[in-house]
Amino acid sequence: MHKAPQTYKEYHGQIDEALHDQQLRKTLDKYAVTYRENRAKVMRDIDEKGLIHAIAEFKDEAAAHMDELYEQFKREAEKRGVHVHLAKDAAEANQIISDIGKKYNVKRIVKSKSMTAEETQLNHKLEADGFIVDESDLGEYIIQLRHETPSHMVMPAIHLSRYQVADDFSKVTKVKQDPDIDRLVKVARVQLRRKFIQADMGISGCNFAIAENGAVTTVTNEGNARMTETMPRVHTVLVGLDKLVRSIDDAMIALQILPRNGTAQRLTSYVSWMCGAGPCASAPEGRKIMHVVFLDNGRREIAKDPLFHQIFRCVRCGACTNVCPVFRLIGGHKMGYIYIGAIGLILTYFYHGKDKAKVLCQNCVGCEACKNVCSGGIDLPRLNREIRSRLVSDKDDKNAMGSLMNAVMTNRKMFHTLLKFASKAQRPFTGGTQFQRHLPMMFMKHHDFKALPAVADKAFRDVFAQYKPKVLNPVMRVAIFAGCAQDFIYPEHLIAACKVLEAKKVAVDFPMEQTCCGLPLDMMGQRKGVQKVAIQNIKAFANGNYDYIVCLCASCCSTLKKHYAEFLESNGGISEAAVKAFSEKVVDFSTLCREKLGMTADDFTKIDEKVTFHASCHQCRALEAAQHSRDLIAAAADYVPCFEEEVCCGFGGTYSVKFPEISAELLRKKLKNVADTNATRIVMDCPGCVMQIKGGVEKNHMGIRVSHLAELLAERVKR
Amino acid sequence: MSENNQACIDKFVEMAKAVACHVTEVSSTADILNYVVDLCEKKAPCELLVDEPGTATGPLGPNRCPTRVQRIVAAPQLSDDDFASLKALCDEKGFLCIRDNLRKYAAGIDVGLSEAILGVAASGTCMCDTTNEDWRLAGMISECAVMIVKKSQIYPDLPSIAGFMREQMGKGPEGTFTSLITGPSRTADIECVGAVGVHGPLEMHLLLVEG
């Protein structure tokens, strides 16, 4: 049983260990790439977005009617000879199952994979009560032999090598087993067949509990669930109340996405539908003794939560884990308690408590890769930020950094004065360059993987008047939202944007009262601070009569455009209409250039320079604008695609401060992919990524130019 | 036959092959029975995964388990006449041909013959009535599973078979067990490397018949 980390120090120790596990790294790396490719292939046959939307809809409906569906299921299943139980928590569920075993004089139990049984830690209880329990899913069998917990919801033993498995199998069979995967799979076939035959009771999970006819459904590949459900005289199903669905039709919708998302299969080898207690030759009266135990464990309460009820859209496909760049580096044991990955961080908070979740839930880089693939369209990054916010308001997160940031960043004048002071104070460390070259060692310990940027001599707000486009008959009026990084560290990005906009006859304004977008505060769970800066920003732009508010930072842009409405949902400080009017005007630079200004190759003097691209997380996923940037790069230069262009560079704002070791590793992979393109320049749409990638390029003396898209365009735009 | 149906059949075959099914078109019951007997004859003898007292055993198989001397074909779904024909063919070869009490041979059988209610083109899936335990076991404990699929009963995708599922699952009076089967048993649990034949069949053969 692994422990959830209680302190950052403890957690950093665990992360370090995982980062140095070469086998784990190799397996997860390979899996991330093949999964992505294979998933894309099988998704082509179907309307992915439409089906995800349909799943969200029927799962929301089911969550809203959880109690009724339970009653309906119970009625229908009882008609067909099934005993139905409802357990309020894990202990009660385990007790019920143990009692079922005792009632029917069960000695041996065979189990097929059930994450719900992991949630309740059922095996501990059953073994303590004297039952012999054997896991039959190959991955679960392996980790049971090792006394470990699953490290992935679909592939529980993904962290192990064939050599480790061969050693474990050699011990259990007392015969030396070769590390040949095909052979090892057959060892399990041989070892487990007798367990199925000997077992008195089978315990399975359930993917869909169908209310219309009281059927339980299991979705599997190995065939172990079918053996578990068929051979023993007793079959007990443990299922969360969230698995209730209205109908067979609902299950059919989900079955088109679940296997594609889980393992990139069109359908798993077996989907079994048990509707009632059917014939069973090993049972005393020739009929299966069948029990279904529903687990509440907080689910009925969560179902009523206006925001968090959406976690029940989860079909346990594991896709959020498969695409997570952090999981890819450290594996599931370091990225969850029982449930793994993005959904795992959230479920840990609800099912296993704040104490287990408080450190783990910080380990999300916020790249939104998970949200982009989730079978139920769950806004996982948002829910995770919401949990951080709850932890802060519950005072469970005694985070000095977050409180300090809140105090400083919600006071624009103080914040900006401090930044200006920093531009002077850093001089002994920069040697006049754009980097902090000589930071005292105390700041350097985990952060020396990249050169840290220096604060600019003059902020954009101080030089804007000088660069403000001089346009006589403007075709459009836009206001710039700078964001802290471009206002104070990279004003050159915004100066470049002014040049491009001037060439296209766009009038540009810069409202001085604007401040931080609020994202860094949100990442720290400082919700009140977020609301304060959001209102200040909306008010700063309210009276300008702008056609658009352009933002050259993908992260700020997605915050302003996509998250302000939710931040200010129930805040009396500002009207919903004002928030909407603001957010609708916000546009990122690439979209402004391509869609609003219609810029094409005709607008540029193309240069014969190989330029590659990093698609910033918020640009390619939250804003879905990466193609605009690719088109613009290709219009101005020789665009060379980069491997894993859309994978996070590891910046993640405050994430790189909290988890520098993971940030460094993500950056290392990004730089390798960039180097492989042989491009002489890399372009992106986010100053955070510029900071990260420029810092890495500088540190490693790679000699590649790192630019914001606006800089490339400003150089090549025809005037 | 409508064009749509032919498109469904083509898709079904393509998708079934994509999940490692062997797909063969056959034109008569005799073809089916001969296919089964041929397959049984050509395959390596079934390994006994557990002891089966009283059964003659041969040399160890690839997984160091003793092998069956007398091969077994199970065909619980066949009509009396067709079963009699199959049994006659098996007798000629010295195979045991069974149609009930499959549990007795849970250590493993060579070939299991089943018949699907329908096929699903989008994934190469067979929908099967597996309420009867012997019908179910034929597709579970056999090393080679053979499935008969009627060409006229192939439907485009999962939503299009929801009604048939409802009807099948409702066939009480006791409980029912309905299966969607797509290729042989498989896993990728060790190093994410795909392998077939974990707990179920090592091979899946689909026989497409007219009608």
Short mmCIF file of N, CA and C in Angstrom, two decimals, chain A residues 591-654:
data_model
loop_
_atom_site.label_atom_id
_atom_site.label_comp_id
_atom_site.label_asym_id
_atom_site.label_seq_id
_atom_site.Cartn_x
_atom_site.Cartn_y
_atom_site.Cartn_z
N THR A 591 -4.99 34.44 -34.21
CA THR A 591 -6.36 34.48 -34.71
C THR A 591 -6.69 35.88 -35.25
N LEU A 592 -6.21 36.89 -34.56
CA LEU A 592 -6.44 38.27 -35.02
C LEU A 592 -5.84 38.44 -36.42
N CYS A 593 -4.60 37.96 -36.58
CA CYS A 593 -3.92 38.13 -37.87
C CYS A 593 -4.58 37.33 -38.97
N ARG A 594 -4.90 36.06 -38.68
CA ARG A 594 -5.43 35.19 -39.73
C ARG A 594 -6.91 35.43 -39.99
N GLU A 595 -7.70 35.37 -38.91
CA GLU A 595 -9.15 35.41 -39.10
C GLU A 595 -9.69 36.83 -39.23
N LYS A 596 -9.21 37.70 -38.35
CA LYS A 596 -9.82 39.04 -38.33
C LYS A 596 -9.19 39.96 -39.36
N LEU A 597 -7.88 39.81 -39.60
CA LEU A 597 -7.21 40.69 -40.56
C LEU A 597 -6.93 39.97 -41.88
N GLY A 598 -7.22 38.68 -41.92
CA GLY A 598 -7.08 37.91 -43.16
C GLY A 598 -5.67 37.88 -43.72
N MET A 599 -4.67 37.89 -42.86
CA MET A 599 -3.29 37.92 -43.36
C MET A 599 -2.90 36.60 -44.03
N THR A 600 -2.21 36.71 -45.15
CA THR A 600 -1.76 35.53 -45.90
C THR A 600 -0.31 35.74 -46.32
N ALA A 601 0.18 34.82 -47.13
CA ALA A 601 1.57 34.92 -47.62
C ALA A 601 1.80 36.24 -48.34
N ASP A 602 0.75 36.82 -48.92
CA ASP A 602 0.90 38.10 -49.63
C ASP A 602 1.32 39.23 -48.72
N ASP A 603 1.09 39.07 -47.45
CA ASP A 603 1.44 40.14 -46.51
C ASP A 603 2.90 40.12 -46.08
N PHE A 604 3.63 39.09 -46.50
CA PHE A 604 5.00 38.95 -45.99
C PHE A 604 6.03 38.82 -47.10
N THR A 605 7.24 39.25 -46.79
CA THR A 605 8.38 38.96 -47.65
C THR A 605 9.01 37.72 -47.04
N LYS A 606 8.77 36.60 -47.71
CA LYS A 606 9.17 35.32 -47.11
C LYS A 606 10.68 35.18 -47.04
N ILE A 607 11.14 34.64 -45.93
CA ILE A 607 12.58 34.44 -45.76
C ILE A 607 12.87 32.94 -45.83
N ASP A 608 14.04 32.63 -46.35
CA ASP A 608 14.42 31.22 -46.49
C ASP A 608 15.09 30.75 -45.20
N GLU A 609 14.37 30.84 -44.10
CA GLU A 609 14.94 30.42 -42.82
C GLU A 609 14.07 29.27 -42.28
N LYS A 610 14.74 28.23 -41.79
CA LYS A 610 13.98 27.11 -41.22
C LYS A 610 13.46 27.50 -39.84
N VAL A 611 12.17 27.56 -39.73
CA VAL A 611 11.56 27.97 -38.46
C VAL A 611 10.62 26.86 -37.98
N THR A 612 10.81 26.43 -36.75
CA THR A 612 9.89 25.43 -36.21
C THR A 612 8.96 26.08 -35.19
N PHE A 613 8.08 25.27 -34.62
CA PHE A 613 6.97 25.83 -33.84
C PHE A 613 6.77 25.04 -32.56
N HIS A 614 6.50 25.73 -31.48
CA HIS A 614 6.03 25.08 -30.25
C HIS A 614 4.60 25.55 -30.03
N ALA A 615 3.67 24.61 -30.03
CA ALA A 615 2.26 24.97 -29.83
C ALA A 615 2.02 25.04 -28.32
N SER A 616 1.91 26.21 -27.81
CA SER A 616 1.68 26.40 -26.37
C SER A 616 0.37 25.74 -25.98
N CYS A 617 0.36 25.14 -24.79
CA CYS A 617 -0.82 24.37 -24.35
C CYS A 617 -2.12 25.17 -24.52
N HIS A 618 -2.10 26.38 -24.02
CA HIS A 618 -3.34 27.15 -24.04
C HIS A 618 -3.69 27.62 -25.45
N GLN A 619 -2.68 27.71 -26.30
CA GLN A 619 -3.00 28.12 -27.67
C GLN A 619 -3.59 26.97 -28.46
N CYS A 620 -2.97 25.78 -28.35
CA CYS A 620 -3.45 24.69 -29.21
C CYS A 620 -4.69 24.02 -28.65
N ARG A 621 -4.85 23.97 -27.33
CA ARG A 621 -6.03 23.29 -26.79
C ARG A 621 -7.12 24.26 -26.34
N ALA A 622 -6.80 25.16 -25.41
CA ALA A 622 -7.86 26.04 -24.91
C ALA A 622 -8.39 26.95 -26.02
N LEU A 623 -7.48 27.51 -26.84
CA LEU A 623 -7.91 28.47 -27.86
C LEU A 623 -8.07 27.83 -29.24
N GLU A 624 -7.55 26.63 -29.40
CA GLU A 624 -7.60 25.91 -30.68
C GLU A 624 -7.14 26.79 -31.84
N ALA A 625 -6.02 27.47 -31.64
CA ALA A 625 -5.56 28.45 -32.64
C ALA A 625 -4.20 28.10 -33.25
N ALA A 626 -3.66 26.92 -32.90
CA ALA A 626 -2.28 26.62 -33.33
C ALA A 626 -2.13 26.61 -34.84
N GLN A 627 -3.18 26.19 -35.55
CA GLN A 627 -3.05 26.12 -37.00
C GLN A 627 -2.82 27.51 -37.60
N HIS A 628 -3.42 28.52 -36.98
CA HIS A 628 -3.19 29.89 -37.47
C HIS A 628 -1.71 30.23 -37.40
N SER A 629 -1.08 29.85 -36.31
CA SER A 629 0.35 30.16 -36.17
C SER A 629 1.16 29.42 -37.21
N ARG A 630 0.82 28.15 -37.42
CA ARG A 630 1.56 27.37 -38.43
C ARG A 630 1.43 28.03 -39.80
N ASP A 631 0.21 28.46 -40.11
CA ASP A 631 -0.03 29.10 -41.41
C ASP A 631 0.80 30.38 -41.53
N LEU A 632 0.85 31.14 -40.45
CA LEU A 632 1.56 32.42 -40.49
C LEU A 632 3.07 32.21 -40.58
N ILE A 633 3.56 31.20 -39.87
CA ILE A 633 5.00 30.90 -39.95
C ILE A 633 5.34 30.52 -41.39
N ALA A 634 4.49 29.65 -41.95
CA ALA A 634 4.74 29.19 -43.33
C ALA A 634 4.64 30.35 -44.31
N ALA A 635 3.85 31.36 -43.98
CA ALA A 635 3.71 32.52 -44.87
C ALA A 635 4.96 33.40 -44.81
N ALA A 636 5.64 33.40 -43.67
CA ALA A 636 6.76 34.32 -43.49
C ALA A 636 8.12 33.64 -43.61
N ALA A 637 8.16 32.31 -43.45
CA ALA A 637 9.45 31.62 -43.45
C ALA A 637 9.25 30.17 -43.89
N ASP A 638 10.31 29.36 -43.75
CA ASP A 638 10.24 27.95 -44.14
C ASP A 638 9.85 27.14 -42.88
N TYR A 639 8.56 26.84 -42.74
CA TYR A 639 8.08 26.17 -41.53
C TYR A 639 8.48 24.69 -41.51
N VAL A 640 9.14 24.26 -40.44
CA VAL A 640 9.52 22.85 -40.27
C VAL A 640 8.77 22.31 -39.04
N PRO A 641 7.88 21.32 -39.23
CA PRO A 641 7.15 20.79 -38.06
C PRO A 641 8.10 20.14 -37.05
N CYS A 642 7.70 20.18 -35.81
CA CYS A 642 8.52 19.62 -34.73
C CYS A 642 7.77 18.41 -34.15
N PHE A 643 8.50 17.35 -33.81
CA PHE A 643 7.88 16.18 -33.16
C PHE A 643 7.27 16.63 -31.82
N GLU A 644 6.07 16.17 -31.55
CA GLU A 644 5.36 16.52 -30.32
C GLU A 644 5.27 18.03 -30.11
N GLU A 645 4.92 18.69 -31.19
CA GLU A 645 4.78 20.14 -31.19
C GLU A 645 3.79 20.60 -30.12
N GLU A 646 2.76 19.77 -29.87
CA GLU A 646 1.69 20.19 -28.97
C GLU A 646 1.88 19.67 -27.54
N VAL A 647 3.04 19.10 -27.25
CA VAL A 647 3.29 18.64 -25.87
C VAL A 647 3.91 19.78 -25.06
N CYS A 648 3.46 19.91 -23.84
CA CYS A 648 3.87 20.98 -22.92
C CYS A 648 5.40 21.10 -22.80
N CYS A 649 5.89 22.34 -22.72
CA CYS A 649 7.34 22.58 -22.56
C CYS A 649 7.75 22.50 -21.09
N GLY A 650 6.75 22.42 -20.21
CA GLY A 650 7.08 22.27 -18.79
C GLY A 650 7.00 23.54 -17.98
N PHE A 651 6.60 24.64 -18.61
CA PHE A 651 6.58 25.91 -17.86
C PHE A 651 5.44 25.90 -16.83
N GLY A 652 4.22 25.98 -17.34
CA GLY A 652 3.07 25.87 -16.44
C GLY A 652 3.03 26.93 -15.34
N GLY A 653 3.62 28.10 -15.58
CA GLY A 653 3.54 29.19 -14.59
C GLY A 653 4.16 28.79 -13.28
N THR A 654 3.35 28.88 -12.22
CA THR A 654 3.88 28.57 -10.89
C THR A 654 4.25 27.09 -10.77
#
